[in-house]
């Protein structure tokens, strides 16, 4: 299956792999927590179709507006201003998803536990978070002083376990490149650093695909 909304996203591969692993399809209800600009919400909306629903949740009202406008063509997307720590959806969902969220929140365990309690019995929680310091620009480690937990990806499997979830699959994956291309463009966008011809390995994203207990 090709996920059209992710075509230009350098981190599209881990997401596409995770979504395939779930067997997500038309009619699913999903929540994208820390939806930001709404890229993932739109990709999910394309998959779940008009019979499905996607709650695009963000604590920042400006991000909520951005997600709502990115998803304007999809009546199945409902944008909500809410903190992950207070996550409360109108219905239990099949999938609670986050990407590049837990590194920014005060207590990642609290947010993951809220996500676990937002899914139906047997529902899915997928988290994709970076190990920032494992990224490299010309061999030197990345840093992200603005993030509260820049290396939270390294703790994801145990965070999922502590949230009462059963991990079905987990892995780490990093886009890499040298010279002009999407990896250099992404780095410039993220850090305003132009890597020129230097080799870049973006921070690996750890994916955890986990399931809530069935009963
Ligand atoms: C780096 S962006 C990630 C955007 C999107 N998930 C993606 O992968 O493209 C992080 C988003 O999380 C939101 N955020 C930060 N703390 C949050 C919290 N406690 N609850 C919900 N959203 C939060 C921010 O407002 C921002 O839009």
PDB file of C-alpha atoms in Angstrom, residues 152-162 167 170 206 208:
ATOM      1  CA  UNK A 152      13.254   9.675  24.640  1.00  0.00           C
ATOM      2  CA  UNK A 153      13.180   7.189  21.746  1.00  0.00           C
ATOM      3  CA  UNK A 154      15.733   5.053  23.606  1.00  0.00           C
ATOM      4  CA  UNK A 155      13.218   4.576  26.450  1.00  0.00           C
ATOM      5  CA  UNK A 156      10.088   3.962  24.373  1.00  0.00           C
ATOM      6  CA  UNK A 157       9.872   0.142  24.732  1.00  0.00           C
ATOM      7  CA  UNK A 158       9.939   0.325  28.527  1.00  0.00           C
ATOM      8  CA  UNK A 159       7.559   3.308  28.577  1.00  0.00           C
ATOM      9  CA  UNK A 160       5.074   1.260  26.526  1.00  0.00           C
ATOM     10  CA  UNK A 161       5.434  -1.685  28.889  1.00  0.00           C
ATOM     11  CA  UNK A 162       4.920   0.550  31.923  1.00  0.00           C
ATOM     12  CA  UNK A 167       4.722  -4.389  22.232  1.00  0.00           C
ATOM     13  CA  UNK A 170       9.760  -2.116  17.769  1.00  0.00           C
ATOM     14  CA  UNK A 206      12.308   4.521  17.412  1.00  0.00           C
ATOM     15  CA  UNK A 208       6.899   1.063  19.041  1.00  0.00           C
TER      16      UNK A 208
END
